[in-house]
Each structure stands twice: as C-alpha cells, then as structure tokens.
Coordinates of C-alpha atoms in Angstrom, one line a residue:
M471 CA 0.1 0.2 0.3
S472 CA 1.4 3.6 -0.7
A473 CA 2.3 6.3 1.5
A474 CA -1.2 8.0 -0.3
T475 CA -3.8 5.3 0.5
A476 CA -4.8 5.4 3.7
I477 CA -7.3 2.0 2.9
S478 CA -6.8 -0.7 0.9
V479 CA -9.1 -3.3 0.4
R480 CA -8.6 -6.1 -1.7
G481 CA -11.1 -9.1 -2.3
L482 CA -13.1 -8.5 0.8
G483 CA -16.0 -11.2 2.0
K484 CA -17.9 -12.2 4.6
T485 CA -20.2 -14.9 5.4
Y486 CA -22.5 -15.7 7.9
R487 CA -24.0 -18.7 9.1
I488 CA -27.6 -18.8 10.1
A489 CA -29.2 -21.7 12.0
H490 CA -32.9 -22.4 11.7
A491 CA -35.3 -21.2 13.9
S492 CA -36.5 -24.9 14.4
D493 CA -33.3 -26.2 15.3
R494 CA -32.3 -24.2 18.1
P495 CA -33.7 -25.0 21.6
T496 CA -34.9 -21.6 23.2
R497 CA -34.3 -23.2 27.0
A498 CA -31.4 -25.4 28.5
T499 CA -33.5 -28.0 29.3
E500 CA -35.1 -28.1 26.0
A501 CA -31.3 -28.2 24.7
I502 CA -30.5 -31.5 26.9
V503 CA -33.6 -33.4 26.1
A504 CA -33.0 -32.8 22.5
R505 CA -29.6 -34.1 22.6
L506 CA -30.4 -37.2 24.4
R507 CA -33.5 -38.1 22.1
H508 CA -31.0 -37.2 18.5
P509 CA -27.6 -37.6 20.3
L510 CA -26.3 -37.7 16.5
R511 CA -28.8 -34.9 14.8
R512 CA -27.0 -32.1 13.7
T513 CA -27.4 -28.3 13.7
T514 CA -28.2 -27.2 9.9
F515 CA -26.9 -23.5 8.7
D516 CA -28.0 -21.5 5.6
R517 CA -25.0 -19.4 4.1
F518 CA -25.5 -15.6 3.9
E519 CA -23.3 -13.5 1.9
A520 CA -23.3 -10.3 3.5
L521 CA -19.8 -9.0 1.8
T522 CA -18.4 -10.5 -1.4
E523 CA -15.4 -9.5 -3.8
V524 CA -15.1 -6.0 -1.9
S525 CA -12.0 -4.2 -3.5
F526 CA -11.2 -0.2 -3.5
D527 CA -8.5 2.2 -2.2
V528 CA -9.5 5.3 -0.5
A529 CA -6.6 8.1 -0.8
A530 CA -5.5 10.0 2.4
G531 CA -7.5 12.8 3.4
T532 CA -10.4 11.6 1.7
A533 CA -14.1 11.9 2.6
L534 CA -16.0 8.8 1.4
G535 CA -19.9 8.0 1.7
I536 CA -21.3 4.7 1.8
I537 CA -24.7 4.5 0.3
G538 CA -27.0 1.6 -0.6
R539 CA -30.0 -0.1 0.7
N540 CA -30.7 -1.7 3.9
G541 CA -29.1 -5.0 3.9
A542 CA -26.0 -4.2 1.6
G543 CA -23.1 -4.6 3.6
K544 CA -22.4 -0.8 4.4
S545 CA -22.2 -1.7 8.2
T546 CA -20.6 -5.3 8.0
L547 CA -17.7 -3.3 5.8
L548 CA -17.4 -0.9 8.6
K549 CA -17.0 -3.5 11.6
I550 CA -14.8 -5.3 9.2
L551 CA -12.7 -2.4 8.8
T552 CA -12.1 -1.2 12.3
R553 CA -11.6 -4.7 13.2
I554 CA -15.2 -5.2 15.4
T555 CA -15.6 -8.6 13.2
P556 CA -13.0 -10.5 10.9
P557 CA -13.3 -10.9 7.4
T558 CA -14.4 -14.5 6.0
R559 CA -11.7 -13.9 3.1
G560 CA -9.6 -11.1 1.4
Q561 CA -7.6 -8.3 3.6
A562 CA -8.2 -4.4 5.0
E563 CA -5.0 -2.8 5.1
L564 CA -5.6 0.7 6.7
A565 CA -2.4 3.3 7.6
G566 CA -3.0 4.6 11.1
R567 CA -5.3 5.0 14.3
V568 CA -8.9 4.3 13.5
G569 CA -11.5 6.5 15.1
S570 CA -15.3 5.2 14.9
L571 CA -18.9 5.7 15.6
L572 CA -21.1 2.8 14.6
E573 CA -23.9 2.4 16.7
V574 CA -25.3 3.6 20.1
G575 CA -23.9 1.7 22.9
T576 CA -20.0 0.5 21.3
G577 CA -16.8 2.0 22.8
F578 CA -17.5 3.0 26.2
H579 CA -18.2 1.1 29.4
P580 CA -21.2 1.3 30.8
E581 CA -20.1 1.9 34.5
L582 CA -17.4 4.3 33.6
T583 CA -18.3 8.0 34.0
G584 CA -18.1 10.0 30.6
R585 CA -14.7 11.3 32.3
E586 CA -13.1 8.1 32.3
N587 CA -14.6 7.0 29.1
V588 CA -13.0 9.7 27.1
F589 CA -9.6 8.5 28.5
L590 CA -10.2 5.5 28.5
N591 CA -10.8 6.0 24.4
G592 CA -7.7 7.7 24.1
T593 CA -5.6 4.8 25.4
L594 CA -7.4 2.4 23.4
L595 CA -6.2 4.5 20.2
G596 CA -2.9 4.6 21.7
M597 CA -2.4 7.8 22.8
R598 CA -0.3 9.4 25.6
R599 CA -2.5 10.9 28.3
Q600 CA -1.0 14.2 28.0
E601 CA -2.4 14.2 24.2
I602 CA -6.1 13.4 25.7
T603 CA -5.4 16.3 28.0
R604 CA -4.7 18.8 25.7
R605 CA -7.6 17.8 23.6
F606 CA -10.4 17.2 26.3
D607 CA -12.0 20.8 26.9
E608 CA -12.6 20.7 23.1
I609 CA -14.2 17.4 23.3
V610 CA -16.7 18.4 26.2
D611 CA -17.7 21.5 24.9
F612 CA -18.4 20.1 21.8
S613 CA -20.6 17.1 23.0
G614 CA -22.3 19.7 26.0
C615 CA -22.0 17.2 28.0
G616 CA -20.1 18.7 30.5
Q617 CA -22.6 19.0 33.0
F618 CA -22.3 15.3 33.7
L619 CA -19.0 14.1 32.9
D620 CA -19.0 12.5 36.1
T621 CA -22.0 10.1 36.0
P622 CA -21.6 6.8 34.4
V623 CA -22.9 6.8 31.1
K624 CA -25.2 4.0 31.4
R625 CA -27.7 6.7 32.7
Y626 CA -26.8 9.2 29.7
S627 CA -29.9 9.5 26.7
S628 CA -28.8 7.9 23.8
G629 CA -28.2 11.8 22.5
M630 CA -25.7 12.3 25.0
Y631 CA -23.9 9.2 24.5
V632 CA -24.1 9.7 20.6
R633 CA -22.6 13.4 21.5
L634 CA -19.9 12.4 23.6
A635 CA -18.7 9.2 21.5
F636 CA -18.9 11.6 18.2
A637 CA -16.8 14.3 20.2
V638 CA -14.2 11.5 21.3
A639 CA -14.5 10.2 17.6
A640 CA -13.2 13.4 16.1
H641 CA -11.2 15.4 18.7
L642 CA -8.8 12.7 19.3
E643 CA -5.9 12.8 16.8
T644 CA -7.0 9.5 14.7
E645 CA -5.7 9.1 11.4
I646 CA -9.1 7.5 10.0
L647 CA -12.2 8.5 11.4
V648 CA -15.2 6.2 10.6
I649 CA -19.1 6.8 11.5
D650 CA -22.2 5.1 10.9
E651 CA -25.8 6.7 10.6
V652 CA -26.1 6.6 14.4
L653 CA -25.9 10.7 14.5
S654 CA -29.0 10.4 13.6
V655 CA -30.1 10.1 17.1
G656 CA -29.0 13.7 17.4
D657 CA -30.5 16.9 17.2
A658 CA -30.7 19.0 14.2
D659 CA -27.8 21.3 15.5
F660 CA -25.5 18.3 16.2
Q661 CA -25.9 17.1 13.3
R662 CA -24.7 20.4 11.4
R663 CA -22.2 20.4 13.9
S664 CA -20.8 17.2 13.2
V665 CA -20.8 17.0 9.4
Q666 CA -18.9 20.2 9.5
K667 CA -16.4 18.7 11.9
M668 CA -16.3 15.5 9.4
R669 CA -15.8 18.1 6.7
D670 CA -13.1 20.1 8.7
A671 CA -11.4 16.9 9.8
A672 CA -11.2 16.2 5.9
T673 CA -9.5 19.1 4.8
Q674 CA -7.2 18.5 7.6
G675 CA -5.6 15.8 5.7
R676 CA -7.5 13.1 7.7
T677 CA -9.4 10.1 6.0
V678 CA -13.3 9.8 6.8
L679 CA -15.7 7.0 6.0
Y680 CA -19.1 8.2 6.4
V681 CA -22.4 5.8 5.9
S682 CA -26.1 7.7 5.6
H683 CA -29.2 6.9 4.0
Q684 CA -29.7 11.1 4.0
L685 CA -28.3 11.6 0.8
H686 CA -28.1 15.2 1.0
T687 CA -25.7 14.6 3.5
V688 CA -23.4 12.8 2.1
T689 CA -23.2 15.1 -0.9
A690 CA -22.6 18.0 1.6
L691 CA -19.4 16.1 3.2
C692 CA -18.2 13.9 0.7
S693 CA -16.2 14.5 -2.2
E694 CA -16.3 10.3 -3.1
A695 CA -19.1 7.6 -2.9
L696 CA -19.0 4.1 -2.9
L697 CA -22.6 2.3 -3.4
L698 CA -22.7 -1.6 -2.2
D699 CA -25.8 -3.9 -3.9
R700 CA -26.4 -7.3 -1.9
G701 CA -22.8 -7.4 -0.8
T702 CA -20.9 -5.9 -3.7
V703 CA -19.4 -2.6 -5.0
S704 CA -22.0 -1.8 -7.6
A705 CA -20.4 2.2 -8.2
Y706 CA -17.2 4.1 -6.7
G707 CA -16.3 7.7 -7.8
A708 CA -17.4 11.1 -7.8
V709 CA -19.7 11.9 -5.4
E710 CA -22.4 12.9 -7.8
D711 CA -21.8 10.1 -10.5
V712 CA -22.6 7.8 -7.7
L713 CA -25.4 9.2 -6.3
A714 CA -26.9 9.1 -9.9
T715 CA -26.3 5.7 -10.2
Y716 CA -28.2 4.7 -7.0
R717 CA -31.0 7.0 -7.6
A718 CA -31.3 5.4 -11.2
S719 CA -31.5 1.6 -9.2
V720 CA -34.0 2.4 -6.7
A721 CA -35.9 3.9 -9.5
E722 CA -35.7 0.6 -11.4
H723 CA -36.4 -1.5 -8.6
A724 CA -38.8 0.4 -6.5
V725 CA -41.1 2.4 -8.3
V726 CA -43.7 1.9 -6.5
Q727 CA -43.5 1.2 -2.7
R728 CA -46.4 -0.9 -1.1
E729 CA -47.6 -1.2 2.6
T730 CA -49.7 -3.4 3.8
R731 CA -50.8 -2.9 7.1
A732 CA -49.6 -6.0 9.6
Q733 CA -52.2 -5.9 12.4
V734 CA -55.5 -3.8 11.2
P735 CA -57.6 -3.1 14.5
A736 CA -60.5 -4.3 15.2
G737 CA -63.9 -1.2 14.2
I738 CA -65.5 -1.1 10.9
L739 CA -63.3 0.8 8.7
H740 CA -59.6 1.2 8.6
V741 CA -56.6 2.1 6.6
V742 CA -55.3 -1.1 5.3
A743 CA -52.5 -0.4 2.8
A744 CA -50.1 3.1 1.9
T745 CA -48.3 3.3 -1.2
T746 CA -46.0 6.0 -2.6
T747 CA -44.3 6.1 -6.0
R748 CA -41.4 7.4 -4.8
L749 CA -38.7 6.7 -2.1
T750 CA -36.6 10.5 -2.8
Y751 CA -38.2 13.6 -3.3
L752 CA -36.4 17.3 -4.3
P753 CA -38.2 19.9 -2.0
A754 CA -40.2 21.4 -4.9
E755 CA -41.0 18.2 -6.1
P756 CA -45.0 17.2 -5.8
K757 CA -45.5 14.1 -3.9
R758 CA -48.1 11.3 -3.8
F759 CA -49.4 9.1 -1.8
T760 CA -52.4 6.6 -2.0
F761 CA -54.6 4.6 0.9
T762 CA -56.7 2.0 0.4
I763 CA -60.0 2.3 2.8
Q764 CA -62.0 -0.8 3.9
A765 CA -64.9 -1.2 5.6
E766 CA -65.8 -4.1 7.4
A767 CA -69.6 -3.1 7.1
A768 CA -71.9 -0.5 5.9
P769 CA -70.5 3.2 7.7
D770 CA -73.0 4.8 9.3
G771 CA -72.0 8.1 7.9
P772 CA -69.2 10.2 6.0
Y773 CA -65.7 10.1 6.9
F774 CA -62.4 12.0 5.8
L775 CA -59.2 11.6 6.1
S776 CA -56.0 13.7 8.0
C777 CA -52.5 12.9 7.4
H778 CA -49.6 14.7 9.6
I779 CA -46.2 15.1 7.6
N780 CA -43.4 14.6 10.6
D781 CA -40.1 15.5 10.2
A782 CA -37.2 12.7 11.8
N783 CA -37.5 14.4 15.3
G784 CA -41.6 13.6 15.2
G785 CA -42.2 17.3 14.7
V786 CA -45.4 17.9 12.6
V787 CA -44.8 20.2 9.7
A788 CA -47.7 20.4 7.7
Q789 CA -51.2 18.5 8.2
C790 CA -53.6 17.6 5.4
D791 CA -57.3 17.4 6.2
S792 CA -59.4 15.8 3.4
R793 CA -62.8 18.1 4.7
L794 CA -60.9 21.5 3.7
G795 CA -61.3 20.2 0.0
G796 CA -64.5 19.2 0.8
L797 CA -63.8 15.4 0.4
W798 CA -65.8 13.5 2.6
F799 CA -66.4 9.6 1.9
H800 CA -69.1 6.8 2.7
P801 CA -67.3 3.3 1.3
D802 CA -68.9 0.5 1.2
Q803 CA -66.1 -1.5 -0.9
P804 CA -62.5 -0.9 -0.8
Q805 CA -62.0 3.0 -2.1
E806 CA -58.2 4.7 -3.0
V807 CA -57.7 7.6 -1.9
T808 CA -55.0 9.4 -3.1
L809 CA -52.7 12.6 -1.4
D810 CA -50.9 15.3 -3.7
L811 CA -48.4 17.3 -1.6
R812 CA -47.3 20.3 -3.5
Q813 CA -46.2 22.8 -0.8
P814 CA -44.4 23.1 1.5
W815 CA -40.7 23.1 0.4
L816 CA -39.6 20.3 2.8
K817 CA -36.2 21.0 4.0
P818 CA -33.7 17.2 3.6
G819 CA -34.2 14.7 5.9
T820 CA -36.3 11.5 6.1
Y821 CA -40.3 12.3 6.7
T822 CA -42.9 9.9 7.6
V823 CA -46.8 10.9 7.2
D824 CA -49.6 9.4 9.7
V825 CA -52.9 8.4 8.7
F826 CA -55.9 9.3 10.6
L827 CA -59.5 8.5 9.6
C828 CA -62.4 10.4 11.2
R829 CA -66.0 10.9 11.6
V830 CA -67.0 13.1 14.8
G831 CA -63.6 11.4 16.4
I832 CA -60.8 9.5 15.6
V833 CA -62.1 6.1 14.1
D834 CA -58.3 4.2 12.7
V835 CA -54.6 5.5 13.0
W836 CA -51.6 4.3 11.3
D837 CA -48.4 5.8 12.7
G838 CA -45.8 5.8 10.0
A839 CA -47.6 4.8 7.3
V840 CA -45.2 5.7 4.5
T841 CA -41.4 7.3 4.8
F842 CA -39.6 9.3 2.4
D843 CA -36.5 11.1 2.2
V844 CA -36.3 14.8 0.6
E845 CA -32.6 15.5 -1.1
Q846 CA -30.8 18.7 -0.9
E847 CA -31.9 21.2 -2.8
L848 CA -32.9 25.0 -2.1
P849 CA -35.2 27.5 -3.7
Y850 CA -32.5 30.4 -4.0
A851 CA -28.7 30.3 -4.7
V852 CA -26.6 30.1 -1.3
T853 CA -23.8 32.3 -1.1
G854 CA -23.7 32.0 2.8
T855 CA -23.4 29.2 5.1
A856 CA -25.2 26.5 6.2
E857 CA -26.3 28.7 9.1
S858 CA -28.5 30.7 6.7
F859 CA -31.4 28.0 6.4
G860 CA -30.5 25.5 9.2
R861 CA -33.6 26.7 11.1
G862 CA -37.1 26.1 10.4
M863 CA -38.8 23.4 9.8
V864 CA -39.7 24.5 6.0
L865 CA -37.6 26.2 3.3
A866 CA -39.2 29.5 2.7
D867 CA -39.7 30.3 -1.2
F868 CA -38.7 34.1 -0.1
D869 CA -37.4 36.9 -1.8
F870 CA -35.8 40.3 -0.2
G871 CA -36.2 44.0 -1.8
V872 CA -35.0 47.2 -1.9
R873 CA -36.7 50.8 -2.0

C-alpha cells in the first residue's frame, strides 16, 4: 500500500452461518432433551453472504460516503475495517489509527463516567494521557455533556451518549474517522456541527468514511462515494456520479413502494395499505401518496382522512385534511384516497406520514404509514453558510427587496 493510500481493500468477503430457528432450543432443558433424543443429529445452517469480492482504495484525506439499501453490507464493511469482526476472505489494510462511532452502545464502558471513558478511548487508540488532556476541553465543549461528565454513561440518554462518543472519535488525533448513521440520534444542530467537524477533518488530511441514507448529507460532506448492492461494489467514484447511479437503481427496482398493514385493529373502517411512487424527492417536487380504505360493514355516516407529515424528530411540519377540500367519503367497498403534496418546500431529511381516519373522533390511525426522504435543493442560490438556512421546519420561497 502506497503512502498516499489510507485504506486498501482487496477481495473482501464476509459469510455468516444462520441456524434454522426450528433447530435451536430456546431453553437449556430443551437443548439437553433434544441431544438425548437425537445424539447424532446435527444443526443445519444456511449461509448468508454479507460481502462478496469487495475491493477499493481510499486516498489519504478523502471523505468517502458509503451508500446503499438496507442489507447492502454497509455496516458489515465498517465493522471489518474497524476490526470489530474479521473477514471471511480477503484483506483490508488501514494506515494509521482509527476512530469510529458505529452504533449507540459501542466504544464506552457503561459503568465508567463520561470523563473516564474519554481517557479510556484515547488509551485504546494508543494516545498518551498528555495528548488526551490537551484535547479534553474541546471534546467536552463539543458534546455539551459537561454537566454530566462524572456520571456513569449507562445513565445517559441515547442523544447524550452519541454526542460524547462522536466528540471523542472526532477530536482525538486519529488518521481515519469512521462514522455510521448513528448521528441521526442527535438533534438538528448537533448533526450540522458533526458534518462540519467531519468536513474539517477531511480538509486537515484525515480520511473520513461516512455511512448514511441521507443523501444530502453525503453530498455536503463527501467528495467520493461507494455504492454497495447486496454485498458487492456497484459503483465507486465522484459523489454525484455514484448518487445518480443509486437514484437510477432505486427508480428501477422500487417504482412503487406499497406497505400493507400487518395488524388491522378492530372496527368498521380501516386504512389497510399505503403507497408512494418514490423513495426520495427534491423539496419542490410534488409528492403523491395513496391510501386504501376498507370497510368491514356499511359505515353509518361520512368519514374524512387527515394526514400528518412528520420530520425525523417527530415534529408535525404539515397537516393535510380532506375536509378542507370538501372530500368526505362513505365507502361500502374498498376505496383508494390519493394525497398530492405540492407545498411546502420540505427541508432535506427523512419524513413519515401518519394517517388518521376520522368522523366525529378518530376511527383509525396508522402511525408511520409512509416513509420518504427529501434531498438537498434550495429554492434560491446560496452564497452564505449552512446557518443561513439551518433553522426552521420548512424552506421558505422568499425574496428581499430594497426601495
């Protein structure tokens, strides 16, 4: 591996053995009885190929985004690179110390305080106590956990835990920084500061690997991207080119996303299915959702549909009520109700749609019936910083004038 290369991966593969559920006793007594009854019986396994022949190089100082659908192998790849799990085949070489934040609960000892865990992490990375002490105040200030620094981290909320863990990983002097999408636990301001910190790390010559489903964050942070598809490298190169390949793949394989309700509650009228034609939108693009209403018996009056559009923090950014458009319905057979959302300009992020079926009160409710992402695109040219549009729940389409 050359001096200019921070990470070199060749022929990497990871195979997991999955035992059949029927073959695994759930209690010790069951295991003993099963072994006595069938002493020669062997447990059968299926093989799952999480990664297959993955090869790539990352130059020092590069911010690389790793994207792909759920189950594509992104987290498995990061765990191999950070030596949490060994590969089944191939090899991965990393030049320098690695700071990582992969999931809530890893990297810290729950019985130790925040202060003790900061020094423990630095020691595990091979840093001297003087080095850790020099960066200690910066870590505490960035995390915002100073008031609870002498409290065992097992008492931290998930947000506090992630803030401190990221601050440690980002501020300790490692050559490679590996971050999974655990940052979604933090609030919007912390996410913004974290992305800026990772961008600063890359400009200072550190190598950053970042996994996220939020494509606008990958675009803002990374210069290159790697697309994983079912455990193999589907595309690798400039971030915009790889994101275009990913969007095309999503459009080809998921033209329509339909969610069928797993458990329908008791009652006369229900929302039984929800459909959206897209997984990702730009802020100004119309968004269409279709909901299937099914009646168990003839309803005794007209009903209406109300939908809440929620951001990633659970805040309701918009309510769409069919009564405002004069739409009431009295279904005696399955009906499809379509919602076309034209405004407002939703900010980049992940959104969910809650569906309420109402008459005088709520007849049925389906929380999170639809999930979709909004990517980065502003309704105006941006010449300022992220703080210029980082606040607020939606993007306002506005103009200033001088007279």
